[in-house]
XYZ file of C-alpha atoms in Angstrom:
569
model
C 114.764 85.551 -0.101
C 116.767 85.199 3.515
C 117.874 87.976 5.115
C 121.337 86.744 5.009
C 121.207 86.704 1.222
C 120.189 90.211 1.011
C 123.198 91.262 3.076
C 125.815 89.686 0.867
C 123.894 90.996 -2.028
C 124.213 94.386 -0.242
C 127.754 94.515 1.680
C 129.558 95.631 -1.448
C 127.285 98.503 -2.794
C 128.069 100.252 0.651
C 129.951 103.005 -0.053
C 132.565 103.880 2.370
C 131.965 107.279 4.370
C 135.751 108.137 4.793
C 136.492 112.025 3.199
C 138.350 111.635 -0.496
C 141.749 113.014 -0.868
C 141.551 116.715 -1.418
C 143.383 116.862 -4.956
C 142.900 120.553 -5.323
C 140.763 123.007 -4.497
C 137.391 122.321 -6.011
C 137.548 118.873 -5.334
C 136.098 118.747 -2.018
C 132.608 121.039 -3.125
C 132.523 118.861 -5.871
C 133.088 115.852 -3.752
C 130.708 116.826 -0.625
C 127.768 118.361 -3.118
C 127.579 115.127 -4.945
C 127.472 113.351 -1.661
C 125.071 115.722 -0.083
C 122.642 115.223 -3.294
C 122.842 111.380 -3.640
C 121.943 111.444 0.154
C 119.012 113.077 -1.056
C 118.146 110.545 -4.022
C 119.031 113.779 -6.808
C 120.834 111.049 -8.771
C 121.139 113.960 -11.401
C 122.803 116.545 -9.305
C 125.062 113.324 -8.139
C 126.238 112.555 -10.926
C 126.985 116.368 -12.354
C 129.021 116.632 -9.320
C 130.744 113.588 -9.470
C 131.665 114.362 -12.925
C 133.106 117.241 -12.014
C 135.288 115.493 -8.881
C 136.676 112.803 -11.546
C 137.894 115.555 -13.803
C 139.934 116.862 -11.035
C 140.855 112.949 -8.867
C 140.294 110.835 -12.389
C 141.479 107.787 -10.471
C 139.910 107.806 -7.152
C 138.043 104.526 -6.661
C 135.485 106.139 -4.320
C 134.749 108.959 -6.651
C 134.770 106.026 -9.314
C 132.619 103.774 -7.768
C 129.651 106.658 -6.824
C 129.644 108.613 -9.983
C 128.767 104.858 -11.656
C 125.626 103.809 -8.561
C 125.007 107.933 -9.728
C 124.493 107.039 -13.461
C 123.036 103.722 -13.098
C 120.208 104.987 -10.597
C 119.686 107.222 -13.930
C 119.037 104.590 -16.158
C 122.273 105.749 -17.806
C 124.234 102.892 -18.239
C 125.850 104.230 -21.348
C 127.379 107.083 -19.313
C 128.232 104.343 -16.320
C 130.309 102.137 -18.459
C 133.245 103.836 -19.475
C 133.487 104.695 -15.333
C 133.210 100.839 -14.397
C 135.339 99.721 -17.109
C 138.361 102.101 -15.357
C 137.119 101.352 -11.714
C 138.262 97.242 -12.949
C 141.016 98.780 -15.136
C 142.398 100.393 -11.676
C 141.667 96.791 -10.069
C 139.019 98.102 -7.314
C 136.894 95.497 -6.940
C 133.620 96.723 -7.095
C 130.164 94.291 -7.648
C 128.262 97.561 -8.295
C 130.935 98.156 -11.437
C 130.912 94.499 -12.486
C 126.875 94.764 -12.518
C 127.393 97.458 -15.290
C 129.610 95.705 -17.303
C 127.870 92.623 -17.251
C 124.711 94.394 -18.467
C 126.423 96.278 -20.978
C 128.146 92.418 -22.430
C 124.925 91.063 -22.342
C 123.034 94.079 -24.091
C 125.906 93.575 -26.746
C 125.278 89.559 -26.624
C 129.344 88.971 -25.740
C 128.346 86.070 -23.598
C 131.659 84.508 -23.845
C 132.972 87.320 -22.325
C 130.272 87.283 -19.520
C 131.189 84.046 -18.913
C 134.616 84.797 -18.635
C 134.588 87.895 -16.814
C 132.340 85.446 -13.962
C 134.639 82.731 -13.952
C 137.354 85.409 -13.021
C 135.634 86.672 -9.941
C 134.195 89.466 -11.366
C 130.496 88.786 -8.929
C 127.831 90.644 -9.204
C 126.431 88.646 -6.404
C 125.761 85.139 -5.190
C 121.938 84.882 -6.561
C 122.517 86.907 -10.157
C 125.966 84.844 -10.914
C 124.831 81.667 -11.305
C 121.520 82.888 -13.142
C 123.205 84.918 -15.059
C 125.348 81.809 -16.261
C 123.026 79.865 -17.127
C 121.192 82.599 -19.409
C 124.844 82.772 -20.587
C 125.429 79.268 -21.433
C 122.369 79.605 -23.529
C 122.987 82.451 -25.234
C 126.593 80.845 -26.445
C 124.409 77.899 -27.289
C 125.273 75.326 -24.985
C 121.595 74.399 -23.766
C 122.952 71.232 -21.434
C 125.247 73.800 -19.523
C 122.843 76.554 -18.870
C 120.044 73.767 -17.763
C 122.587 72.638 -15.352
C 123.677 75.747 -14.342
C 120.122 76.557 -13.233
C 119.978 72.979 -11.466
C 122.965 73.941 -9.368
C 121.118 77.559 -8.138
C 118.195 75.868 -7.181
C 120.184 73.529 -4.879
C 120.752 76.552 -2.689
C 118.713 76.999 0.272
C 115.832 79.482 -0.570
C 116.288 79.491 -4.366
C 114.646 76.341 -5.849
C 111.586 77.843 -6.931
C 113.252 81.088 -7.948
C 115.862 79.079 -9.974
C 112.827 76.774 -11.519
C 110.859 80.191 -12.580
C 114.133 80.954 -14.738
C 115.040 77.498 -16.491
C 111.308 77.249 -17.156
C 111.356 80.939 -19.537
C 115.045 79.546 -20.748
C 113.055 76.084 -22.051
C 110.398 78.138 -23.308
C 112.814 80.169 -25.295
C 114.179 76.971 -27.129
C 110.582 75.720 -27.737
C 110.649 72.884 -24.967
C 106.947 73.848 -24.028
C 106.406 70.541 -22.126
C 109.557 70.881 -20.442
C 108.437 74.671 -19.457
C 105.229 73.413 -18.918
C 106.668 70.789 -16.266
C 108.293 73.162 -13.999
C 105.387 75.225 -13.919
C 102.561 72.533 -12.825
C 104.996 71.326 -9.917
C 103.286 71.649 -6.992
C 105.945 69.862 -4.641
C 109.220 71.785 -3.045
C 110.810 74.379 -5.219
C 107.802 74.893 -7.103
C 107.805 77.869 -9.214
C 105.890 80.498 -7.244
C 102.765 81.730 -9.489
C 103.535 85.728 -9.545
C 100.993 87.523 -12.166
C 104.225 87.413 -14.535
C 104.410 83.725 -13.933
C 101.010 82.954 -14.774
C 100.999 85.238 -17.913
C 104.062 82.681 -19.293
C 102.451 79.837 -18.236
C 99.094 80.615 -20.191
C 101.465 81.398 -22.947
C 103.065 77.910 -22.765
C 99.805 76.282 -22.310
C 98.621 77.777 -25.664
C 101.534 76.694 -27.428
C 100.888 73.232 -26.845
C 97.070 73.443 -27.960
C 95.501 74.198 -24.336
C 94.012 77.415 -24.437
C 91.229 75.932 -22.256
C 93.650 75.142 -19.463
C 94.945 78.288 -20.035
C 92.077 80.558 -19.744
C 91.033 77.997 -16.490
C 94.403 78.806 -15.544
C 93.371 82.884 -15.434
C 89.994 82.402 -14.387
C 91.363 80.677 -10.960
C 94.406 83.176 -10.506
C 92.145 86.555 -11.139
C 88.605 85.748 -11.787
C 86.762 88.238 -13.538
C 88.896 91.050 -12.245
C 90.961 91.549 -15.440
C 93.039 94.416 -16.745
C 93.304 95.473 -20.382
C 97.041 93.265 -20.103
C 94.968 89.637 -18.612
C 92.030 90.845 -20.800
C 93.813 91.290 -24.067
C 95.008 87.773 -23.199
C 91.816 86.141 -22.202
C 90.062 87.222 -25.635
C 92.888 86.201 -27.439
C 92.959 82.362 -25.887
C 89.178 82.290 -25.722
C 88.923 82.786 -29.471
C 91.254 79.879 -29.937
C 94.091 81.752 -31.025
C 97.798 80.180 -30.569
C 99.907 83.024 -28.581
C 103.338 82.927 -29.293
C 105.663 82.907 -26.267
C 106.754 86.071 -26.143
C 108.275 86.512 -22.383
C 111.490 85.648 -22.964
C 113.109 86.257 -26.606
C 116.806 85.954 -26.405
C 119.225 85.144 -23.783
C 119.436 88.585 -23.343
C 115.893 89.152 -22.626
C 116.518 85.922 -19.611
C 119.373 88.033 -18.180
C 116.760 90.837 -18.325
C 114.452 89.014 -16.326
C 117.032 87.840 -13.888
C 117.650 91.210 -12.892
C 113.893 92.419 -12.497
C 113.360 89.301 -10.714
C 115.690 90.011 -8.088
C 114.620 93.532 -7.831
C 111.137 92.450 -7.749
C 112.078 90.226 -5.039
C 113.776 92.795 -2.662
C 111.279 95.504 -3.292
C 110.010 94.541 0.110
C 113.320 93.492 1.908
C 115.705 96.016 0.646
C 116.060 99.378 0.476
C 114.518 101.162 -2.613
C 117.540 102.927 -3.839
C 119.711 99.173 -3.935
C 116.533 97.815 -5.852
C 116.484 100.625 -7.911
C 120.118 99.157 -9.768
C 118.385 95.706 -10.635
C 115.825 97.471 -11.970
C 117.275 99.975 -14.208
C 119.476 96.644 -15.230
C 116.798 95.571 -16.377
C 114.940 98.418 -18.067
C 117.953 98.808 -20.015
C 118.777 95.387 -21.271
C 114.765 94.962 -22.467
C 112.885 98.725 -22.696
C 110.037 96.826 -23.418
C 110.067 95.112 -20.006
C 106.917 97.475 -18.765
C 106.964 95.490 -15.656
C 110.704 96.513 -15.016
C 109.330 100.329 -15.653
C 106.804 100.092 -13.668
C 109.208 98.944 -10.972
C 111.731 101.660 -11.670
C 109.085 104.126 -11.440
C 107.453 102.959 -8.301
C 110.623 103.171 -6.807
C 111.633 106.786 -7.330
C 107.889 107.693 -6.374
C 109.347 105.890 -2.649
C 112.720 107.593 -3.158
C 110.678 111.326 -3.477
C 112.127 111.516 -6.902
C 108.792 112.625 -8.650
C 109.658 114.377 -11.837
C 111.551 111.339 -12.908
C 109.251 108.636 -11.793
C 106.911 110.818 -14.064
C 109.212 110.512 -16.980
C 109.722 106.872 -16.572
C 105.909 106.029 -16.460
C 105.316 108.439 -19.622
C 107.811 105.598 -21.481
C 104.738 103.107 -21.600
C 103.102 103.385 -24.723
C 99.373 104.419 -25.110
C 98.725 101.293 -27.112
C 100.269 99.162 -24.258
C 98.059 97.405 -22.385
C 99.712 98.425 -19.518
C 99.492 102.143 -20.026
C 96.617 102.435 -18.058
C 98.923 101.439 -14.953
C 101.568 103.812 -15.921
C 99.069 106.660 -16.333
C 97.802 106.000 -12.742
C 100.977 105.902 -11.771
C 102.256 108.995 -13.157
C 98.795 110.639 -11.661
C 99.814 109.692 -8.630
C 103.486 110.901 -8.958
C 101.990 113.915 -9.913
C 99.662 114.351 -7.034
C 102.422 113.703 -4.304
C 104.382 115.933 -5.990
C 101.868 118.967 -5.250
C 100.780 118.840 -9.295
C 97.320 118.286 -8.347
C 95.728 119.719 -11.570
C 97.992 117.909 -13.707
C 97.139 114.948 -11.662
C 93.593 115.355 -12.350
C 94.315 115.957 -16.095
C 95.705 113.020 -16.387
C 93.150 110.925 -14.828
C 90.101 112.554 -16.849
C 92.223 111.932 -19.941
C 92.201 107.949 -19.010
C 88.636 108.146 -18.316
C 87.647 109.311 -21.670
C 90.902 106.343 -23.435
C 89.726 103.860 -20.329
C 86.809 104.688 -19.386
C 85.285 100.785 -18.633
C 88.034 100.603 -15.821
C 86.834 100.469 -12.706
C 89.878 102.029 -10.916
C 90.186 105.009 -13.701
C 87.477 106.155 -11.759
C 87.903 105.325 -8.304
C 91.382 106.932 -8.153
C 89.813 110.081 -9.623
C 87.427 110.093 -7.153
C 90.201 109.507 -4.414
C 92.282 112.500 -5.840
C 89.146 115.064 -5.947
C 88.010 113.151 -1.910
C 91.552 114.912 -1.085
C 90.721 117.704 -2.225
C 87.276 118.021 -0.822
C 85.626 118.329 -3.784
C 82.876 115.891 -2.411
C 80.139 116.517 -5.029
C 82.946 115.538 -8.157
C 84.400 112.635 -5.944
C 81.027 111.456 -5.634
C 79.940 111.898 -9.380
C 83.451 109.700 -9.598
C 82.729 106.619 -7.410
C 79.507 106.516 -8.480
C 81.081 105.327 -11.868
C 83.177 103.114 -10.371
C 80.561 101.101 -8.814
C 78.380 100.876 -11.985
C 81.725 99.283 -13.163
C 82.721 97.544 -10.311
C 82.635 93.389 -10.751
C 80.499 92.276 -8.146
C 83.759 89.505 -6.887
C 85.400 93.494 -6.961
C 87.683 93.279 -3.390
C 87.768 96.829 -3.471
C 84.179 97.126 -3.816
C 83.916 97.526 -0.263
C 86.385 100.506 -0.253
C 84.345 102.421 -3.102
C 81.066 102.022 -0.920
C 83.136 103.271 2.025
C 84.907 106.257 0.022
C 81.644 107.603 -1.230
C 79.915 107.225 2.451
C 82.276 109.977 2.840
C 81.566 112.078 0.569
C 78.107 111.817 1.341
C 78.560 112.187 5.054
C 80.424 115.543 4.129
C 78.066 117.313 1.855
C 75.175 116.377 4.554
C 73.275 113.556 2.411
C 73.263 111.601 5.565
C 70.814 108.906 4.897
C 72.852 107.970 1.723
C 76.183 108.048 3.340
C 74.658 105.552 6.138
C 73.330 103.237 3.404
C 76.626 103.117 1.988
C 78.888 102.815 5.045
C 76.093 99.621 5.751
C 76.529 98.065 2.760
C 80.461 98.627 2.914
C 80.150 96.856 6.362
C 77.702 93.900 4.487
C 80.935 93.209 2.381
C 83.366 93.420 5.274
C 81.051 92.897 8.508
C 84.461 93.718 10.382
C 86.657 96.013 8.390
C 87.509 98.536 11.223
C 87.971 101.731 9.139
C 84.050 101.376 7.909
C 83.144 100.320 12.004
C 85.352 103.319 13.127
C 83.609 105.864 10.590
C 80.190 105.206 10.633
C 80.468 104.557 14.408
C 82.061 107.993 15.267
C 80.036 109.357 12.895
C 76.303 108.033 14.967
C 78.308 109.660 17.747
C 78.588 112.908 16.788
C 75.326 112.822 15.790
C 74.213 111.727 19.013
C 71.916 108.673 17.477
C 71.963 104.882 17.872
C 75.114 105.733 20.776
C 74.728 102.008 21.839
C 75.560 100.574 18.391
C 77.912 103.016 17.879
C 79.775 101.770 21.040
C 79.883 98.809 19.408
C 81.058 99.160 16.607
C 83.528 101.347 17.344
C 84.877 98.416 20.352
C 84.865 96.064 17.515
C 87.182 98.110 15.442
C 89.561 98.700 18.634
C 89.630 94.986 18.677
C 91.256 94.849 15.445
C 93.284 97.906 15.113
C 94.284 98.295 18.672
C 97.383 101.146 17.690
C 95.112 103.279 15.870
C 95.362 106.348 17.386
C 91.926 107.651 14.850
C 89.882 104.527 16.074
C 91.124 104.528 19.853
C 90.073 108.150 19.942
C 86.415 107.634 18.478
C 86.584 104.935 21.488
C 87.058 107.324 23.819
C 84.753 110.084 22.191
C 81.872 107.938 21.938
C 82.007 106.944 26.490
C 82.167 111.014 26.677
C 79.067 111.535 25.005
C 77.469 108.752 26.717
C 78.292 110.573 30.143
C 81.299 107.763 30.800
C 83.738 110.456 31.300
C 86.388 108.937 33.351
C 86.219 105.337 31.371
C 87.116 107.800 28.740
C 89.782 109.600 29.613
C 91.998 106.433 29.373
C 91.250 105.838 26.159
C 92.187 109.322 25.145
C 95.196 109.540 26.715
C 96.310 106.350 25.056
C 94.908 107.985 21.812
C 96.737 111.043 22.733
C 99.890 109.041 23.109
C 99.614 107.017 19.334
C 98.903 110.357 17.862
C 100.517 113.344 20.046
C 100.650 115.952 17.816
C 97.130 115.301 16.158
C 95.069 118.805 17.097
C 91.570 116.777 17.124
C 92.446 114.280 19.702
C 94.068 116.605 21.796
C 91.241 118.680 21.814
C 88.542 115.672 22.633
C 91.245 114.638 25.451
C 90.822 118.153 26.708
C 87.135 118.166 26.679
C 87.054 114.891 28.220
C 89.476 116.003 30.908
C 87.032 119.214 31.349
C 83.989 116.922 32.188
C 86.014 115.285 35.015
C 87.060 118.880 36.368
C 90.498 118.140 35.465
C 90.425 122.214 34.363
C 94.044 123.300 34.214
C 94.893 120.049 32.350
C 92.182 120.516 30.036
C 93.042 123.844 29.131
C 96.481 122.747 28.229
C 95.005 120.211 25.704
C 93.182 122.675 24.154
C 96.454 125.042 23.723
C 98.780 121.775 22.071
C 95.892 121.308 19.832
C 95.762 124.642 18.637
C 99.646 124.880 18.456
C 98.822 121.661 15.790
C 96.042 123.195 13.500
C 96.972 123.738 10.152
C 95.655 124.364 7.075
C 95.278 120.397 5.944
C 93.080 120.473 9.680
C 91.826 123.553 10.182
C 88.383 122.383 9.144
C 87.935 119.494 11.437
C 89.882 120.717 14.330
C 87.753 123.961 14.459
C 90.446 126.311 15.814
C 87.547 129.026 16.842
C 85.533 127.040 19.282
C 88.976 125.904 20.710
C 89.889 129.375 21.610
C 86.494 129.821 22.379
C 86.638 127.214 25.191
C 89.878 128.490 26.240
C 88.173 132.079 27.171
C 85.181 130.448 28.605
C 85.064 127.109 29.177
C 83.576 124.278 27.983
C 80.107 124.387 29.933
C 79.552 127.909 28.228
C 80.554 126.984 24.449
C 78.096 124.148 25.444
C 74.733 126.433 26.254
C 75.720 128.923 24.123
C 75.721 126.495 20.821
C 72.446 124.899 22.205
C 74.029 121.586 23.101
C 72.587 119.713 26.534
C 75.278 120.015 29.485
C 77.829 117.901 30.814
C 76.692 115.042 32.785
C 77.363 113.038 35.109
C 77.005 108.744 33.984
C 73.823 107.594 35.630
C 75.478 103.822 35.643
C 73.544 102.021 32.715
């Protein structure tokens, strides 16, 4: 979607800045606490305050217009509608209030009205109009309009394959599987573009028409054998020779449904989360069996900080759904950003006893206890995952890495080499796997020539990694190359300034080039930056240790050879 696009579709849910008339007294707290809290995403203190302003300024079309963005970001169009429907009454124009109404005509199936309402200028924006037509049209029963409605989107610049996507569900709907079927095999310009949802109508089209083979081909090529319980469910169900009914789109309103997910699928990337957050509440409410569209929601109050509700909204997914397992990682992961840590980890062990043959159950519960240093249980964890893990896994890789880790932490070594090795076997070049196993041979003080390698390699790729620039650096010290590393550190230094380990290597390395007083202020910042999430491999003790006597003496006195200077090899 252009950039241009998304700034029409944003310019009129900007809210204007300007103070509201002070109408009495308890206006303006209202006013400025309902502003301060939808600054802060707390949709629910917004619109309790906002509330409160209308009962006081009923008529204010700024009050108006954020009490409704309040209660939509809810998911509460109920509440929303009565707002919109005076914001128009008081003839504010307002996209944001016309987006409400619209959903709330469609939800109701008043298409004529929806029509209407469009054809009088009441936008919602230059993309959803013109789908929303069409879906329109076809809910009123006029087939020919809505087809050419669609037609007449994807002649804009941009849109032909996002207008294609839609008339092929809306031909599906009327049971004109070849037609559907048409759109999707294009291959030319405009062609549909084959999202996961796209490919799950498709093999539902395919089947209606008596190709289940082309349809599972279809999902073997798109995922291979990486299926979740949603493409599984599926695959079994086509392989046995089953006809699946169509079952994306429904009803006209289930198209406008889709329009607005669509678009809010589309933007996720572009657009801010709170603006993608209306299309997708649109969306949640018009079909609450659109897990997709919850899953969307969700995902975007876990960006927005909002926790507790993206937790609510993923406990909406059913536990018969196949795409509760998604929701439950999801809502374990809300959890865990949220501080809930033990709940976090309730929830996962819960999945692993309902979804236990997943792959990912256990990988993410062996992320969540790697966080919390509980290396021996993270372990236990990916080793599960890898018994499960399809050897075509992509993350495969990742779980060899992760558990190298844990190994490498709990001193097992041999094993966490062996792992790290095969990780790089999978992904001779991945740069986190180079950086760890490389810094790693460093501190150990083995194989220092490999490691140099390695670790040069991963520069290579990730040259603005302050982590990787800094094992760069680390590994020339301990080879006696102090001053080729002190550029390295600073420039590690500067990528991650207030990082307490790589100001402490940059003072060490300034030490061995009897740069002394700048040392010793390294040594001070990084102490200034330990905290608790550090403490453990910053080492605050032999910092202030080095501080009182230098870095020769913490040297002898832990049994480590001196400082040296680089014989040239």
């Amino acid at each position: 979607m252009s950039s241009s696009l998304i700034r029409k579709l944003t310019l009129s849910l900007l809210l204007a800045t300007t103070a509201v008339p002070v109408a009495a007294d308890g206006l303006s707290g209202s006013y400025l606490a309902a502003r301060q809290a939808a600054f802060a995403s707390d949709y629910e203190a917004a619109a309790r305050y906002y509330a409160r302003a209308l009962a006081r300024d009923p008529s204010n079309p700024k009050i108006l217009e954020s009490a409704v963005l309040a209660y939509l970001s809810l998911g509460r169009l109920d509440g929303a509608m009565p707002i919109a429907r005076k914001l128009v009454a008081e003839e504010q124009e307002s996209q944001l209030a016309n987006l409400v109404l619209a959903t709330g005509q469609a939800q109701r199936g008043e298409f004529s009205n929806l029509l209407a309402d469009i054809e009088d200028g009441k936008s919602i924006g230059p993309l959803a109009d013109g789908l929303i037509k069409a879906w329109a049209h076809l809910g009123d029963g006029d087939v020919s309009k809505a087809l050419a409605e669609f037609d007449q989107v994807g002649e804009e610049p941009g849109l032909a394959g996002f207008a294609a996507y839609q008339k092929a569900l809306a031909l599906a709907s009327v049971g004109d599987y070849e037609g559907a079927n048409e759109i999707f095999s294009n291959e030319g310009q405009g062609a549909v573009q084959l999202t996961r949802r796209a490919v799950m109508a498709m093999a539902e089209v395919l089947s209606q028409l008596d190709r289940n083979a082309d349809a599972i081909q279809l999902l073997d090529d798109m995922f291979g054998g990486d299926l979740d319980p949603s493409l599984r469910a599926t695959h079994d169900a086509l392989t046995s020779g089953k006809m699946i009914p169509f079952t994306y789109i429904r009803s006209a309103t289930d198209g406008i449904a889709e329009v607005f997910y669509s678009i809010g699928n589309a933007l996720q990337h572009e657009a801010s989360p709170d603006y993608t957050l209306l299309y997708a509440r649109a969306a949640e409410y018009l079909r609450p069996d659109h897990f997709e569209a919850l899953l969307l929601t969700a995902g975007l109050l876990e960006e927005l900080g909002r926790y507790e509700l993206a937790t609510e909204t993923y406990k909406k997914v059913p536990a018969d759904h196949p795409s509760y397992h998604a929701a439950e990682l999801g809502r374990a992961d809300a959890l865990r950003r949220s501080g809930k840590d033990e709940a976090a980890i309730e929830v996962l062990e819960q999945l692993a006893r309902s979804h236990g043959e997943l792959s990912i159950v256990h990988s993410s519960l062996g992320d969540l206890f790697r966080q919390q240093r509980d290396y021996e249980a993270a372990t236990e964890a990916y080793d599960r995952a890898l018994d499960l893990a399809d050897e075509a896994d992509n993350s495969k890789w990742f779980l060899l890495y992760a558990r190298g880790i844990c190994h490498e932490r709990t001193g097992a070594w041999d094993k966490a080499e062996a792992d790290f090795r095969a990780a790089l076997e999978l992904r001779p070049e991945q740069p986190q796997v180079l950086n760890y196993l490389g810094y790693s041979l460093v501190e150990k003080q083995i194989k220092l020539d490999e490691a140099l390698d390695m670790i040069e390699r991963a520069v290579a790729a990730r040259p603005d990694s302050g982590y990787i620039v800094d094992s760069l650096g680390w590994v020339l010290y301990r080879l006696g190359r102090y001053e080729e590393a002190v550029e390295h550190m600073e420039r590690a230094a500067e990528l991650m300034p207030v990082d307490p380990v790589v100001n402490d290597h940059l003072g060490d390395v300034y030490w061995a080039v009897g740069r002394v007083l700048e040392a010793e202020f390294q040594w001070r910042r990084a102490l200034s930056f330990v905290d608790e999430e550090t403490e453990e491999e910053a080492k605050p003790d032999r910092i202030r240790r080095k501080l009182e006597v230098g870095l020769d003496l913490v040297l002898e006195e832990e049994g480590a050879a001196p400082l040296k200077v680089a014989d040239g090899d």
